[in-house]
Amino acid sequence: MQELSSNGSAARAKAIYDYGHTAIFACTADPRFHMLLYVPPAAAEGRKVDLLVAVHGTGRTSAMEFRDGFAEFGLYNDCAILCPIFPMNARGDGARSGYKYILEGDIRYDEILISMVDEMAKKYDQDWSKFAMFGFSGGGHFTHRFTLLHPQKLWAASIGAPGSVTLLDTERNWWVGVKDIKEQFGISLDIPALQKVAVQMVVGAADLENWEIMHAPGSKYYMEGANDAGNSRPERLKSLAKSFEKAGITVSLTEVPGVSHDRMKVLDTVKAFLTRTLKEIRQK
């Protein structure tokens, strides 16, 4: 009876903390970083599901908002949601924006994210060798740069309102361009793979405040050309879209009317894109 009781308690705890709206997990590869998930009933029943990675902005609190905001989408589309948490001050220096640019000191945030996905794929017995990614604001920074580095990993990328963009410009160095991407990351730009990713770019049409996105000379991420893509988030996203399209990458660009820098008010547009893309993939 004791064994039965113990097994029953373990199963109940697993149902509460590992499935549905999960607890927060530390990343085994680097426990400074964390994640939380929504894991749909289909996965608990042993079926294969797809994966959406949703990346927070500078405040980090949107990690939980995105997990909860995409849960219904995940339920009805058999898709798990993984939300990484890249906290401020990861290196003890108070920095808040390192993850946006992928490389911060000895931290490679793209590799941390891939480690998280691999760890959770093993935990839930899933094949998440390819997944979708969405990010807004700081998460939009991360998402489009991750896409440039790892298009082979993605079946879709939804890039929401990044403050600064990395254009497919082979005449300028990272982060403004991609000239030295091989030297920075040991990864060559793979245009054919990028052309296979379903790409959405989304921003509020009224997202016009630029106090946070202009790079002043002497600031941490300032470099020549840092502000050349435009004076607002919509302008910069249009520049990014043109850069992608010039390279033969199809982009669905949406400016949501009447919306400012509000992450939750673009989610319906993102869900519609992801639902449509999943349907197309599953019909092949």
Tab-separated table of C-alpha atoms in Angstrom:
chain	number	residue	atom	x	y	z
A	1	MET	CA	0.000	0.000	0.000
A	2	GLN	CA	2.899	2.320	0.768
A	3	GLU	CA	4.344	1.749	-2.718
A	4	LEU	CA	0.987	2.402	-4.352
A	5	SER	CA	0.577	5.600	-2.359
A	6	SER	CA	4.053	6.771	-3.300
A	7	ASN	CA	3.488	6.048	-6.975
A	8	GLY	CA	0.164	7.834	-6.866
A	9	SER	CA	1.712	10.918	-5.297
A	10	ALA	CA	4.506	10.955	-7.879
A	11	ALA	CA	2.019	10.739	-10.729
A	12	ARG	CA	-0.099	13.523	-9.250
A	13	ALA	CA	2.939	15.768	-8.792
A	14	LYS	CA	4.037	15.100	-12.366
A	15	ALA	CA	0.586	16.004	-13.666
A	16	ILE	CA	0.576	19.259	-11.686
A	17	TYR	CA	4.139	20.469	-12.227
A	18	ASP	CA	5.313	18.868	-15.498
A	19	TYR	CA	2.222	19.140	-17.691
A	20	GLY	CA	-0.244	21.860	-18.559
A	21	HIS	CA	1.074	25.134	-17.112
A	22	THR	CA	4.357	23.874	-15.695
A	23	ALA	CA	6.604	24.944	-12.881
A	24	ILE	CA	9.748	26.953	-13.661
A	25	PHE	CA	12.741	24.753	-14.518
A	26	ALA	CA	16.442	25.598	-14.380
A	27	CYS	CA	18.396	24.781	-17.512
A	28	THR	CA	20.676	21.837	-16.767
A	29	ALA	CA	23.352	23.118	-19.159
A	30	ASP	CA	23.526	26.436	-17.282
A	31	PRO	CA	21.290	26.788	-14.190
A	32	ARG	CA	21.576	30.582	-14.282
A	33	PHE	CA	18.857	30.415	-16.915
A	34	HIS	CA	15.324	29.135	-16.536
A	35	MET	CA	12.227	28.213	-18.498
A	36	LEU	CA	8.547	27.512	-18.076
A	37	LEU	CA	6.239	25.676	-20.425
A	38	TYR	CA	2.733	24.860	-21.443
A	39	VAL	CA	2.606	21.163	-22.338
A	40	PRO	CA	-0.712	20.148	-23.930
A	41	PRO	CA	-2.706	17.007	-23.062
A	42	ALA	CA	-1.618	15.356	-26.305
A	43	ALA	CA	1.957	15.142	-24.978
A	44	ALA	CA	0.768	13.693	-21.664
A	45	GLU	CA	-1.044	11.024	-23.700
A	46	GLY	CA	2.199	10.091	-25.438
A	47	ARG	CA	1.474	11.776	-28.770
A	48	LYS	CA	3.911	13.901	-30.716
A	49	VAL	CA	3.399	17.658	-30.583
A	50	ASP	CA	5.115	20.651	-32.139
A	51	LEU	CA	6.940	23.395	-30.240
A	52	LEU	CA	6.765	27.181	-30.077
A	53	VAL	CA	9.515	29.060	-28.238
A	54	ALA	CA	8.254	32.467	-27.047
A	55	VAL	CA	10.944	34.918	-25.930
A	56	HIS	CA	10.377	37.686	-23.380
A	57	GLY	CA	11.270	41.364	-23.619
A	58	THR	CA	13.549	43.445	-21.420
A	59	GLY	CA	11.292	43.258	-18.365
A	60	ARG	CA	11.308	39.414	-18.444
A	61	THR	CA	7.772	39.231	-16.963
A	62	SER	CA	6.335	38.560	-20.413
A	63	ALA	CA	7.744	35.019	-20.214
A	64	MET	CA	4.773	33.970	-18.094
A	65	GLU	CA	2.377	36.183	-20.049
A	66	PHE	CA	3.424	34.510	-23.300
A	67	ARG	CA	3.182	31.019	-21.806
A	68	ASP	CA	-0.360	31.717	-20.649
A	69	GLY	CA	-1.264	33.769	-23.715
A	70	PHE	CA	-0.305	30.967	-26.114
A	71	ALA	CA	-1.718	28.114	-23.997
A	72	GLU	CA	-5.055	27.986	-25.809
A	73	PHE	CA	-3.251	28.003	-29.144
A	74	GLY	CA	-1.106	25.132	-27.871
A	75	LEU	CA	-4.125	23.178	-26.619
A	76	TYR	CA	-6.020	23.300	-29.902
A	77	ASN	CA	-2.998	22.918	-32.176
A	78	ASP	CA	-1.113	20.198	-30.254
A	79	CYS	CA	1.829	22.531	-29.707
A	80	ALA	CA	3.931	22.925	-26.574
A	81	ILE	CA	5.051	26.412	-25.537
A	82	LEU	CA	8.529	26.952	-24.078
A	83	CYS	CA	9.395	30.357	-22.612
A	84	PRO	CA	13.033	30.884	-21.658
A	85	ILE	CA	13.979	33.305	-18.898
A	86	PHE	CA	17.270	35.103	-19.433
A	87	PRO	CA	17.542	37.207	-16.250
A	88	MET	CA	19.254	40.551	-15.952
A	89	ASN	CA	22.642	40.537	-14.240
A	90	ALA	CA	23.564	37.055	-15.469
A	91	ARG	CA	27.266	37.952	-15.267
A	92	GLY	CA	26.982	40.040	-12.102
A	93	ASP	CA	27.429	43.330	-13.942
A	94	GLY	CA	23.829	44.586	-13.957
A	95	ALA	CA	23.487	44.224	-17.742
A	96	ARG	CA	19.977	43.804	-19.080
A	97	SER	CA	20.302	43.503	-22.863
A	98	GLY	CA	22.985	40.894	-23.525
A	99	TYR	CA	20.601	38.164	-24.651
A	100	LYS	CA	19.208	40.424	-27.371
A	101	TYR	CA	22.545	40.397	-29.196
A	102	ILE	CA	23.111	36.623	-28.655
A	103	LEU	CA	26.672	36.997	-27.366
A	104	GLU	CA	27.490	38.404	-23.913
A	105	GLY	CA	30.969	37.745	-22.568
A	106	ASP	CA	31.262	33.967	-22.398
A	107	ILE	CA	27.510	33.409	-22.754
A	108	ARG	CA	26.048	32.270	-26.066
A	109	TYR	CA	22.313	32.710	-25.619
A	110	ASP	CA	21.508	30.853	-28.828
A	111	GLU	CA	23.299	27.778	-27.499
A	112	ILE	CA	21.561	28.089	-24.121
A	113	LEU	CA	18.182	28.141	-25.871
A	114	ILE	CA	19.054	25.115	-27.990
A	115	SER	CA	20.130	23.290	-24.812
A	116	MET	CA	16.754	24.091	-23.226
A	117	VAL	CA	14.864	22.747	-26.225
A	118	ASP	CA	16.966	19.581	-26.346
A	119	GLU	CA	16.528	19.006	-22.606
A	120	MET	CA	12.752	19.379	-22.747
A	121	ALA	CA	12.475	17.288	-25.922
A	122	LYS	CA	14.160	14.440	-24.067
A	123	LYS	CA	12.026	14.982	-20.972
A	124	TYR	CA	8.764	14.785	-22.931
A	125	ASP	CA	9.964	12.254	-25.537
A	126	GLN	CA	9.457	14.656	-28.434
A	127	ASP	CA	11.257	15.434	-31.672
A	128	TRP	CA	11.844	19.177	-31.444
A	129	SER	CA	14.765	19.275	-33.860
A	130	LYS	CA	12.761	22.031	-35.581
A	131	PHE	CA	10.486	24.496	-33.814
A	132	ALA	CA	8.854	27.905	-34.182
A	133	MET	CA	9.983	31.047	-32.398
A	134	PHE	CA	8.224	34.259	-31.457
A	135	GLY	CA	9.661	37.227	-29.616
A	136	PHE	CA	8.499	40.767	-28.974
A	137	SER	CA	10.637	43.850	-28.289
A	138	GLY	CA	13.806	42.432	-26.691
A	139	GLY	CA	12.494	39.020	-27.705
A	140	GLY	CA	12.166	40.318	-31.260
A	141	HIS	CA	15.863	41.199	-31.127
A	142	PHE	CA	16.683	37.649	-30.070
A	143	THR	CA	14.295	35.971	-32.501
A	144	HIS	CA	15.544	37.551	-35.715
A	145	ARG	CA	19.190	37.105	-34.759
A	146	PHE	CA	18.604	33.477	-33.756
A	147	THR	CA	16.897	33.021	-37.130
A	148	LEU	CA	19.947	34.378	-38.951
A	149	LEU	CA	22.225	32.005	-37.044
A	150	HIS	CA	20.052	28.872	-36.932
A	151	PRO	CA	17.477	28.811	-39.740
A	152	GLN	CA	17.834	25.032	-39.931
A	153	LYS	CA	16.280	24.836	-36.453
A	154	LEU	CA	13.099	26.728	-37.350
A	155	TRP	CA	9.888	26.038	-39.208
A	156	ALA	CA	8.648	29.553	-38.443
A	157	ALA	CA	9.896	32.819	-36.973
A	158	SER	CA	7.599	35.622	-35.811
A	159	ILE	CA	9.618	38.783	-35.161
A	160	GLY	CA	7.810	41.342	-33.037
A	161	ALA	CA	8.824	45.017	-32.761
A	162	PRO	CA	12.588	44.778	-32.177
A	163	GLY	CA	14.166	48.083	-31.216
A	164	SER	CA	17.279	47.453	-33.314
A	165	VAL	CA	17.765	45.139	-36.262
A	166	THR	CA	20.567	43.164	-37.853
A	167	LEU	CA	20.249	43.536	-41.596
A	168	LEU	CA	21.509	41.003	-44.121
A	169	ASP	CA	24.290	43.442	-44.923
A	170	THR	CA	27.582	41.760	-45.798
A	171	GLU	CA	29.434	45.090	-45.744
A	172	ARG	CA	28.866	45.785	-42.029
A	173	ASN	CA	29.930	43.848	-38.958
A	174	TRP	CA	27.669	42.285	-36.311
A	175	TRP	CA	25.311	43.452	-34.902
A	176	VAL	CA	24.381	46.019	-37.547
A	177	GLY	CA	25.229	43.583	-40.345
A	178	VAL	CA	26.470	40.046	-40.908
A	179	LYS	CA	29.897	40.594	-42.474
A	180	ASP	CA	31.815	38.918	-39.612
A	181	ILE	CA	29.183	36.395	-38.534
A	182	LYS	CA	31.610	33.497	-39.088
A	183	GLU	CA	34.274	35.127	-36.916
A	184	GLN	CA	31.793	36.017	-34.174
A	185	PHE	CA	29.850	32.760	-33.968
A	186	GLY	CA	31.616	30.118	-36.042
A	187	ILE	CA	28.484	29.959	-38.211
A	188	SER	CA	28.170	30.823	-41.888
A	189	LEU	CA	25.075	32.598	-43.164
A	190	ASP	CA	22.802	30.009	-44.837
A	191	ILE	CA	20.515	31.873	-47.238
A	192	PRO	CA	18.894	28.729	-48.741
A	193	ALA	CA	17.906	27.588	-45.236
A	194	LEU	CA	16.563	31.055	-44.400
A	195	GLN	CA	14.414	30.947	-47.523
A	196	LYS	CA	12.675	27.837	-46.162
A	197	VAL	CA	11.592	29.478	-42.873
A	198	ALA	CA	8.091	30.962	-42.680
A	199	VAL	CA	8.808	34.518	-41.499
A	200	GLN	CA	6.366	36.969	-39.968
A	201	MET	CA	7.255	40.485	-38.859
A	202	VAL	CA	4.710	42.281	-36.684
A	203	VAL	CA	4.614	45.712	-35.028
A	204	GLY	CA	2.007	48.132	-33.784
A	205	ALA	CA	1.336	50.914	-36.279
A	206	ALA	CA	1.378	53.378	-33.359
A	207	ASP	CA	4.635	52.033	-31.871
A	208	LEU	CA	6.453	55.305	-32.511
A	209	GLU	CA	8.274	56.235	-29.280
A	210	ASN	CA	11.996	55.891	-29.849
A	211	TRP	CA	13.603	56.930	-26.551
A	212	GLU	CA	14.687	53.351	-25.856
A	213	ILE	CA	15.892	52.381	-29.314
A	214	MET	CA	18.268	55.155	-30.372
A	215	HIS	CA	21.951	54.339	-29.842
A	216	ALA	CA	24.058	57.291	-28.684
A	217	PRO	CA	27.809	57.405	-29.372
A	218	GLY	CA	29.625	55.858	-26.434
A	219	SER	CA	26.683	53.704	-25.325
A	220	LYS	CA	27.208	49.964	-24.872
A	221	TYR	CA	25.861	48.765	-28.224
A	222	TYR	CA	26.649	51.811	-30.314
A	223	MET	CA	28.486	51.223	-33.563
A	224	GLU	CA	28.536	52.962	-36.910
A	225	GLY	CA	25.188	52.475	-38.602
A	226	ALA	CA	23.360	51.588	-35.378
A	227	ASN	CA	20.472	53.943	-36.151
A	228	ASP	CA	20.465	53.771	-39.942
A	229	ALA	CA	17.525	51.343	-40.226
A	230	GLY	CA	15.018	54.004	-39.142
A	231	ASN	CA	13.774	56.248	-36.357
A	232	SER	CA	10.956	54.057	-35.056
A	233	ARG	CA	10.215	50.375	-34.608
A	234	PRO	CA	7.908	50.214	-37.672
A	235	GLU	CA	10.598	51.857	-39.816
A	236	ARG	CA	13.282	49.497	-38.564
A	237	LEU	CA	11.111	46.427	-39.077
A	238	LYS	CA	10.375	47.535	-42.642
A	239	SER	CA	14.116	47.842	-43.224
A	240	LEU	CA	14.594	44.327	-41.878
A	241	ALA	CA	11.807	42.998	-44.105
A	242	LYS	CA	13.364	44.619	-47.188
A	243	SER	CA	16.729	43.131	-46.249
A	244	PHE	CA	15.205	39.644	-45.986
A	245	GLU	CA	13.203	40.015	-49.185
A	246	LYS	CA	16.284	41.164	-51.099
A	247	ALA	CA	17.839	37.816	-50.125
A	248	GLY	CA	14.821	35.921	-51.487
A	249	ILE	CA	13.188	35.306	-48.087
A	250	THR	CA	9.404	35.626	-48.091
A	251	VAL	CA	8.153	37.883	-45.289
A	252	SER	CA	4.639	38.499	-43.989
A	253	LEU	CA	4.825	42.048	-42.567
A	254	THR	CA	1.899	43.292	-40.470
A	255	GLU	CA	1.437	46.683	-38.833
A	256	VAL	CA	-1.404	46.260	-36.345
A	257	PRO	CA	-3.630	49.375	-36.519
A	258	GLY	CA	-3.995	51.478	-33.373
A	259	VAL	CA	-1.498	49.437	-31.353
A	260	SER	CA	1.555	50.942	-29.669
A	261	HIS	CA	4.314	48.936	-27.955
A	262	ASP	CA	1.871	46.400	-26.509
A	263	ARG	CA	2.955	42.775	-26.722
A	264	MET	CA	-0.386	41.241	-25.829
A	265	LYS	CA	-2.240	43.130	-28.564
A	266	VAL	CA	-0.239	41.488	-31.333
A	267	LEU	CA	-0.720	37.898	-30.149
A	268	ASP	CA	-3.875	37.256	-32.191
A	269	THR	CA	-1.975	38.212	-35.354
A	270	VAL	CA	0.869	35.897	-34.360
A	271	LYS	CA	-1.459	32.997	-33.512
A	272	ALA	CA	-3.213	33.301	-36.871
A	273	PHE	CA	0.148	33.146	-38.661
A	274	LEU	CA	1.361	30.156	-36.644
A	275	THR	CA	-1.931	28.269	-37.036
A	276	ARG	CA	-1.852	28.779	-40.800
A	277	THR	CA	1.806	27.761	-41.023
A	278	LEU	CA	1.306	24.626	-38.908
A	279	LYS	CA	-1.618	23.568	-41.073
A	280	GLU	CA	0.475	23.959	-44.218
A	281	ILE	CA	3.374	21.981	-42.731
A	282	ARG	CA	1.151	19.156	-41.534
A	283	GLN	CA	-0.519	18.833	-44.929
A	284	LYS	CA	2.777	18.197	-46.687
